[in-house]
Tab-separated table of C-alpha atoms in Angstrom:
chain	number	residue	atom	x	y	z
A	1084	PHE	CA	28.141	-26.057	-30.615
A	1085	SER	CA	26.829	-27.045	-27.708
A	1086	ALA	CA	26.072	-30.740	-26.366
A	1087	GLY	CA	24.352	-32.196	-23.089
A	1088	ILE	CA	25.572	-35.547	-21.963
A	1089	CYS	CA	24.296	-38.032	-19.708
A	1090	GLN	CA	26.762	-41.267	-18.502
A	1091	VAL	CA	25.551	-45.045	-19.374
A	1092	PHE	CA	26.235	-47.269	-16.645
A	1093	SER	CA	24.158	-50.354	-18.127
A	1094	SER	CA	22.576	-51.491	-21.470
A	1095	ARG	CA	20.002	-52.253	-19.561
A	1096	ASP	CA	19.353	-48.176	-19.006
A	1097	ASP	CA	16.048	-46.651	-20.821
A	1098	ILE	CA	17.174	-44.906	-23.577
A	1099	ASN	CA	14.469	-42.273	-23.512
A	1100	ALA	CA	15.437	-41.087	-20.065
A	1101	LEU	CA	18.751	-41.063	-20.968
A	1102	LEU	CA	18.092	-38.493	-23.831
A	1103	THR	CA	15.563	-36.648	-21.723
A	1104	SER	CA	18.553	-36.237	-19.240
A	1105	ALA	CA	20.998	-34.867	-21.766
A	1106	GLY	CA	18.603	-32.660	-23.122
A	1107	LEU	CA	18.170	-31.263	-19.523
A	1108	ALA	CA	21.651	-30.741	-19.582
A	1109	ILE	CA	21.719	-28.848	-22.381
A	1110	THR	CA	19.246	-26.366	-21.285
A	1111	LYS	CA	21.452	-25.620	-18.401
A	1112	ARG	CA	24.272	-24.479	-21.277
A	1113	SER	CA	23.987	-20.874	-19.805
A	1114	GLU	CA	24.754	-21.606	-16.661
A	1115	SER	CA	27.975	-23.299	-17.735
A	1116	SER	CA	31.289	-21.770	-18.885
A	1117	ASN	CA	31.720	-24.879	-20.964
A	1118	ASN	CA	29.661	-26.047	-24.070
A	1119	ILE	CA	29.961	-29.408	-22.934
A	1120	VAL	CA	27.537	-29.926	-20.092
A	1121	TRP	CA	26.999	-33.434	-17.679
A	1122	PHE	CA	23.685	-34.477	-16.536
A	1123	ASN	CA	24.032	-34.199	-12.668
A	1124	ASP	CA	22.583	-35.063	-9.576
A	1125	SER	CA	21.009	-31.671	-8.741
A	1126	MET	CA	19.676	-32.016	-12.548
A	1127	LYS	CA	18.168	-35.109	-11.710
A	1128	GLU	CA	16.582	-33.929	-8.456
A	1129	GLU	CA	15.058	-30.684	-10.707
A	1130	GLN	CA	13.885	-33.652	-13.167
A	1131	ILE	CA	12.042	-35.062	-10.228
A	1132	TRP	CA	10.441	-32.082	-8.617
A	1133	GLU	CA	8.963	-30.871	-12.202
A	1134	ARG	CA	7.717	-34.832	-13.073
A	1135	ASN	CA	5.702	-34.638	-9.767
A	1136	ILE	CA	4.874	-30.644	-10.479
A	1137	GLU	CA	3.228	-32.264	-13.927
A	1138	ASP	CA	1.443	-35.445	-12.398
A	1139	ASP	CA	-0.356	-32.634	-9.724
A	1140	MET	CA	-1.009	-29.986	-11.992
A	1141	GLU	CA	-4.466	-31.085	-13.183
A	1142	SER	CA	-5.387	-32.587	-9.923
A	1143	ALA	CA	-4.773	-29.422	-8.102
A	1144	LEU	CA	-6.609	-27.541	-10.566
A	1145	GLU	CA	-9.715	-29.433	-9.981
A	1146	ASN	CA	-9.621	-29.127	-6.174
A	1147	HIS	CA	-8.708	-25.492	-6.175
A	1148	GLU	CA	-5.434	-25.969	-4.559
A	1149	PHE	CA	-4.120	-22.447	-6.459
A	1150	GLN	CA	-5.544	-19.631	-4.883
A	1151	VAL	CA	-5.646	-16.509	-5.302
A	1152	TYR	CA	-3.902	-13.762	-3.177
A	1153	LEU	CA	-3.896	-9.915	-4.023
A	1154	GLN	CA	-1.312	-7.175	-3.122
A	1155	PRO	CA	-3.036	-3.829	-2.753
A	1156	LYS	CA	-1.860	-1.061	-5.021
A	1157	TYR	CA	-2.178	2.240	-2.965
A	1158	SER	CA	-2.566	5.746	-4.494
A	1159	ALA	CA	0.471	7.712	-4.308
A	1160	LYS	CA	-1.056	10.719	-2.914
A	1161	GLU	CA	-3.638	9.382	-0.636
A	1162	GLU	CA	-1.870	6.896	0.060
A	1163	ILE	CA	-4.875	4.110	0.149
A	1164	PRO	CA	-5.905	1.145	-1.710
A	1165	SER	CA	-6.780	1.753	-5.221
A	1166	ALA	CA	-6.387	-1.394	-6.943
A	1167	ALA	CA	-4.834	-4.844	-6.599
A	1168	GLU	CA	-3.306	-7.384	-8.696
A	1169	ALA	CA	-3.802	-11.228	-8.329
A	1170	LEU	CA	-1.345	-13.286	-7.551
A	1171	VAL	CA	-1.246	-17.305	-7.519
A	1172	ARG	CA	-0.193	-19.691	-4.576
A	1173	TRP	CA	-0.030	-23.217	-4.519
A	1174	SER	CA	-0.994	-24.787	-1.150
A	1175	SER	CA	-0.332	-28.282	-2.203
A	1176	PRO	CA	-1.425	-31.368	0.446
A	1177	LYS	CA	1.242	-33.495	-0.958
A	1178	LEU	CA	3.871	-30.833	-1.620
A	1179	GLY	CA	3.401	-28.239	0.912
A	1180	PHE	CA	3.399	-24.588	-0.343
A	1181	ILE	CA	4.994	-24.169	-3.805
A	1182	SER	CA	6.468	-20.443	-4.397
A	1183	PRO	CA	5.250	-19.125	-8.324
A	1184	GLY	CA	8.871	-19.274	-9.085
A	1185	LYS	CA	8.797	-23.182	-8.709
A	1186	PHE	CA	6.375	-23.907	-10.850
A	1187	ILE	CA	5.564	-21.174	-13.461
A	1188	PRO	CA	8.502	-21.504	-15.442
A	1189	ILE	CA	7.446	-25.249	-15.736
A	1190	PHE	CA	3.899	-24.579	-16.834
A	1191	GLU	CA	4.894	-22.003	-19.295
A	1192	ARG	CA	7.033	-24.611	-21.329
A	1193	ASN	CA	4.131	-27.837	-20.951
A	1194	GLY	CA	1.297	-25.342	-21.985
A	1195	PHE	CA	-0.349	-25.609	-18.791
A	1196	ILE	CA	0.113	-21.879	-17.830
A	1197	LEU	CA	-3.113	-21.285	-20.498
A	1198	LYS	CA	-5.650	-23.164	-18.038
A	1199	LEU	CA	-4.306	-21.467	-15.159
A	1200	ASP	CA	-4.469	-18.268	-16.701
A	1201	ASP	CA	-8.115	-18.965	-17.768
A	1202	TYR	CA	-8.111	-20.293	-13.551
A	1203	MET	CA	-7.009	-16.963	-11.930
A	1204	LEU	CA	-8.992	-14.832	-14.169
A	1205	THR	CA	-12.504	-16.848	-13.689
A	1206	GLU	CA	-11.443	-16.837	-9.449
A	1207	VAL	CA	-10.925	-13.232	-9.638
A	1208	ALA	CA	-14.000	-12.392	-11.990
A	1209	LYS	CA	-16.318	-14.698	-9.202
A	1210	GLN	CA	-14.514	-12.883	-6.181
A	1211	GLN	CA	-15.578	-9.238	-8.274
A	1212	SER	CA	-19.325	-11.159	-8.149
A	1213	LYS	CA	-19.755	-11.701	-4.735
A	1214	TRP	CA	-18.535	-8.383	-4.055
A	1215	LEU	CA	-20.662	-6.253	-6.030
A	1216	GLU	CA	-23.710	-8.622	-4.628
A	1217	GLU	CA	-22.320	-8.024	-0.623
A	1218	GLY	CA	-22.790	-4.090	-1.934
A	1219	LYS	CA	-19.062	-3.431	-2.063
A	1220	LYS	CA	-17.125	-0.759	-3.984
A	1221	LEU	CA	-14.940	-2.699	-6.251
A	1222	LEU	CA	-11.478	-1.894	-7.082
A	1223	PRO	CA	-9.569	-2.470	-10.507
A	1224	ILE	CA	-7.860	-6.029	-10.032
A	1225	SER	CA	-5.335	-6.764	-12.730
A	1226	VAL	CA	-4.762	-10.484	-13.727
A	1227	ASN	CA	-1.548	-12.019	-15.296
A	1228	VAL	CA	-1.878	-12.929	-18.450
A	1229	SER	CA	0.835	-15.162	-20.101
A	1230	ARG	CA	2.779	-14.572	-23.279
A	1231	ALA	CA	1.435	-17.665	-24.510
A	1232	HIS	CA	-2.169	-16.752	-24.720
A	1233	PHE	CA	-1.407	-13.567	-26.172
A	1234	THR	CA	0.030	-15.089	-29.042
A	1235	THR	CA	-3.144	-17.291	-29.653
A	1236	GLU	CA	-6.187	-15.807	-31.609
A	1237	ASN	CA	-10.086	-14.844	-30.105
A	1238	LEU	CA	-8.371	-14.457	-26.875
A	1239	ALA	CA	-9.943	-11.196	-26.365
A	1240	GLU	CA	-13.460	-12.936	-27.133
A	1241	HIS	CA	-12.344	-15.868	-24.760
A	1242	ILE	CA	-11.713	-13.345	-21.855
A	1243	CYS	CA	-14.929	-11.707	-22.495
A	1244	GLU	CA	-17.060	-14.851	-21.951
A	1245	ILE	CA	-15.057	-15.922	-18.647
A	1246	VAL	CA	-16.373	-12.350	-17.539
A	1247	ASP	CA	-19.416	-12.053	-18.154
A	1248	GLU	CA	-20.425	-14.930	-16.789
A	1249	TYR	CA	-19.863	-13.599	-13.359
A	1250	LYS	CA	-21.630	-10.105	-14.667
A	1251	VAL	CA	-18.179	-7.759	-14.061
A	1252	PRO	CA	-17.990	-4.546	-15.351
A	1253	HIS	CA	-14.713	-5.124	-17.648
A	1254	ASP	CA	-13.652	-1.530	-16.089
A	1255	PHE	CA	-12.949	-3.521	-12.950
A	1256	ILE	CA	-10.461	-5.986	-14.605
A	1257	GLU	CA	-7.121	-5.183	-15.871
A	1258	LEU	CA	-5.154	-7.772	-18.108
A	1259	GLU	CA	-1.766	-7.800	-17.955
A	1260	LEU	CA	0.562	-8.610	-20.115
A	1261	THR	CA	4.796	-8.952	-19.811
A	1262	GLU	CA	7.181	-6.451	-21.987
A	1263	SER	CA	7.924	-10.063	-23.437
A	1264	ALA	CA	5.264	-10.427	-25.312
A	1265	PHE	CA	6.346	-7.995	-27.669
A	1266	PHE	CA	9.170	-10.376	-29.674
A	1267	ASP	CA	6.172	-12.706	-30.360
A	1268	ASP	CA	3.410	-11.914	-33.573
A	1269	LYS	CA	2.919	-8.502	-33.087
A	1270	ALA	CA	0.014	-8.440	-35.614
A	1271	ILE	CA	-2.197	-10.802	-33.160
A	1272	LEU	CA	-0.734	-9.193	-29.800
A	1273	LEU	CA	-1.868	-5.810	-31.203
A	1274	ASP	CA	-4.974	-6.658	-32.437
A	1275	THR	CA	-6.008	-8.719	-28.866
A	1276	VAL	CA	-4.756	-5.242	-27.355
A	1277	ARG	CA	-7.124	-3.359	-29.404
A	1278	LYS	CA	-10.190	-5.660	-29.235
A	1279	LEU	CA	-9.728	-5.848	-25.182
A	1280	LYS	CA	-10.125	-1.692	-25.111
A	1281	ALA	CA	-13.213	-2.162	-27.204
A	1282	PHE	CA	-14.849	-4.177	-24.618
A	1283	GLY	CA	-13.815	-1.692	-21.933
A	1284	PHE	CA	-11.175	-3.614	-20.105
A	1285	LYS	CA	-7.965	-1.851	-19.141
A	1286	VAL	CA	-4.353	-3.293	-20.416
A	1287	SER	CA	-1.193	-2.966	-18.893
A	1288	MET	CA	2.097	-3.588	-19.420
A	1289	ASP	CA	4.250	-5.367	-16.771
A	1290	ASP	CA	8.004	-5.182	-15.921
A	1291	PHE	CA	8.273	-1.927	-18.444
A	1292	GLY	CA	11.484	-1.414	-18.837
A	1293	ALA	CA	13.015	-4.908	-17.848
A	1294	GLY	CA	13.759	-5.965	-21.563
A	1295	TYR	CA	14.813	-3.524	-24.739
A	1296	SER	CA	11.417	-3.051	-26.846
A	1297	SER	CA	10.212	-0.752	-24.174
A	1298	LEU	CA	10.076	2.308	-26.183
A	1299	ASN	CA	8.853	0.620	-28.886
A	1300	SER	CA	5.807	-1.145	-26.921
A	1301	LEU	CA	4.575	2.182	-26.287
A	1302	LYS	CA	4.934	3.610	-29.539
A	1303	GLU	CA	2.964	0.543	-30.591
A	1304	LEU	CA	0.363	-0.572	-28.142
A	1305	PRO	CA	-2.165	1.807	-27.207
A	1306	LEU	CA	-1.658	0.425	-23.629
A	1307	ASP	CA	-3.631	1.984	-20.428
A	1308	ILE	CA	-1.136	1.247	-17.776
A	1309	ILE	CA	2.671	0.615	-17.739
A	1310	LYS	CA	3.886	-0.861	-14.864
A	1311	LEU	CA	7.253	0.377	-13.866
A	1312	ASP	CA	10.060	-2.534	-13.207
A	1313	ALA	CA	10.952	-2.977	-9.456
A	1314	GLU	CA	14.341	-2.821	-10.466
A	1315	PHE	CA	14.534	0.217	-11.362
A	1316	PHE	CA	13.986	1.290	-7.471
A	1317	ARG	CA	16.749	-2.137	-5.897
A	1318	GLY	CA	20.552	-0.862	-5.252
A	1319	ALA	CA	21.095	1.859	-7.813
A	1320	ASP	CA	24.798	2.550	-7.957
A	1321	ASN	CA	23.788	6.023	-9.011
A	1322	LEU	CA	20.296	7.324	-7.083
A	1323	GLU	CA	20.135	10.330	-8.930
A	1324	ARG	CA	20.432	8.755	-12.278
A	1325	SER	CA	18.221	6.289	-11.706
A	1326	ASN	CA	15.367	8.719	-10.341
A	1327	LEU	CA	15.762	11.126	-13.458
A	1328	ILE	CA	15.044	7.726	-15.919
A	1329	VAL	CA	11.899	7.215	-13.400
A	1330	GLY	CA	10.337	10.993	-13.414
A	1331	ASP	CA	11.268	11.037	-17.375
A	1332	THR	CA	9.573	7.653	-18.009
A	1333	ILE	CA	6.516	8.918	-15.935
A	1334	SER	CA	6.186	12.023	-17.536
A	1335	LEU	CA	6.405	10.253	-20.855
A	1336	ALA	CA	3.567	7.744	-20.185
A	1337	LYS	CA	1.440	10.575	-18.559
A	1338	LYS	CA	1.734	12.155	-22.013
A	1339	LEU	CA	0.656	9.579	-23.793
A	1340	GLY	CA	-2.529	9.005	-21.582
A	1341	MET	CA	-1.062	6.044	-19.435
A	1342	GLN	CA	-1.472	5.368	-15.750
A	1343	ILE	CA	1.553	4.323	-14.006
A	1344	VAL	CA	2.183	2.117	-11.284
A	1345	ALA	CA	5.509	1.425	-9.663
A	1346	GLU	CA	6.124	-2.103	-7.987
A	1347	GLY	CA	8.823	-3.580	-5.639
A	1348	ILE	CA	8.641	-0.195	-3.616
A	1349	GLU	CA	10.114	-0.625	0.242
A	1350	THR	CA	10.953	2.425	1.521
A	1351	ARG	CA	9.297	6.081	2.554
A	1352	GLU	CA	11.553	7.577	0.025
A	1353	GLN	CA	10.310	5.827	-3.002
A	1354	VAL	CA	6.882	6.773	-1.880
A	1355	ASP	CA	7.369	10.139	-1.339
A	1356	PHE	CA	9.675	10.507	-4.198
A	1357	LEU	CA	6.653	8.548	-6.424
A	1358	ALA	CA	3.985	11.122	-5.274
A	1359	ASN	CA	6.185	14.128	-6.311
A	1360	GLN	CA	6.828	12.589	-9.506
A	1361	ASP	CA	2.668	12.423	-10.194
A	1362	CYS	CA	2.689	8.784	-10.449
A	1363	ASP	CA	-0.407	6.872	-9.765
A	1364	LEU	CA	-0.551	3.949	-8.197
A	1365	ILE	CA	2.027	1.932	-5.819
A	1366	GLN	CA	2.458	-1.524	-5.180
A	1367	GLY	CA	4.929	-3.120	-2.590
A	1368	PHE	CA	6.014	-4.090	0.846
A	1369	TYR	CA	6.166	-0.824	1.988
A	1370	PHE	CA	2.602	-0.791	1.905
A	1371	SER	CA	1.415	-4.487	1.855
A	1372	LYS	CA	2.480	-7.895	1.220
A	1373	PRO	CA	0.230	-9.949	-1.258
A	1374	LEU	CA	-2.803	-11.188	1.046
A	1375	SER	CA	-5.061	-13.727	1.313
A	1376	VAL	CA	-8.725	-12.870	-0.206
A	1377	ASP	CA	-9.876	-13.003	3.817
A	1378	ASP	CA	-7.102	-10.418	4.671
A	1379	PHE	CA	-7.756	-8.072	1.500
A	1380	GLU	CA	-10.893	-7.598	2.384
A	1381	GLU	CA	-10.138	-6.977	6.286
A	1382	CYS	CA	-7.405	-4.221	4.778
A	1383	VAL	CA	-9.982	-2.713	1.874
A	1384	TYR	CA	-13.741	-2.859	2.948
A	1385	CYS	CA	-13.130	-3.252	7.223
A	1386	SER	CA	-10.651	-0.649	7.991
A	1387	LYS	CA	-12.711	1.916	6.428
């Protein structure tokens, strides 16, 4: 049993606002050692922040305040940009620069993430189309598709429709799902992944190894690419043990015909180790931070 409590100061207090506050308090139960959680000022500030975000999100989408940043993925052996991941950034005239960690969880709760997914896919397809017209060689770009989107039917057809409007070859668009999507309707997820592959898209799993169903997901989902979670490479108490797990995971994925991307890579030692383990692509600050489209063009096309 647990409860969220909001103090009533006056009989004129708005009952709906009080219930909302008590409801917000109970969502913080996991952060407290008590079963009873009192609504406090920090939660109130968070509530105001969330309301501001929700008030501005629709106009932000219309005004293209959400910007596509691209983080290059480098080939482990040649160490040249060979692919990229599209990441969203929000530059708000009113609220300033807002990091994804501040607004993505809100959008996931209120359902706006579905619109943002479509927006990002559209912007990436539009940019790829522009590069095609300019005669540039395309690199595959992965776009995150939210867990909520993967529970909807006809998602594969919907994605196909967006990309085809810009006449981008499907093999240059990669759809990235998180391992948490595996906990939802597996039948719909499996059907969507199969359709996407039939349409010629590559499908990858992000944060592989962060959850508890990794091996099951490898067994059941016909994935093309897995991205090793960055936590594999951060502050391991036993580096030898960590490297053994990473090496065997790469070997297993290779036997299943999958590509491997290691993300969150920050040191030369990690790069050398992964290259020796036959990892395909490396993503992380060692090679590059996420770049604006202009900086990405400079990195990929102007440096050659």
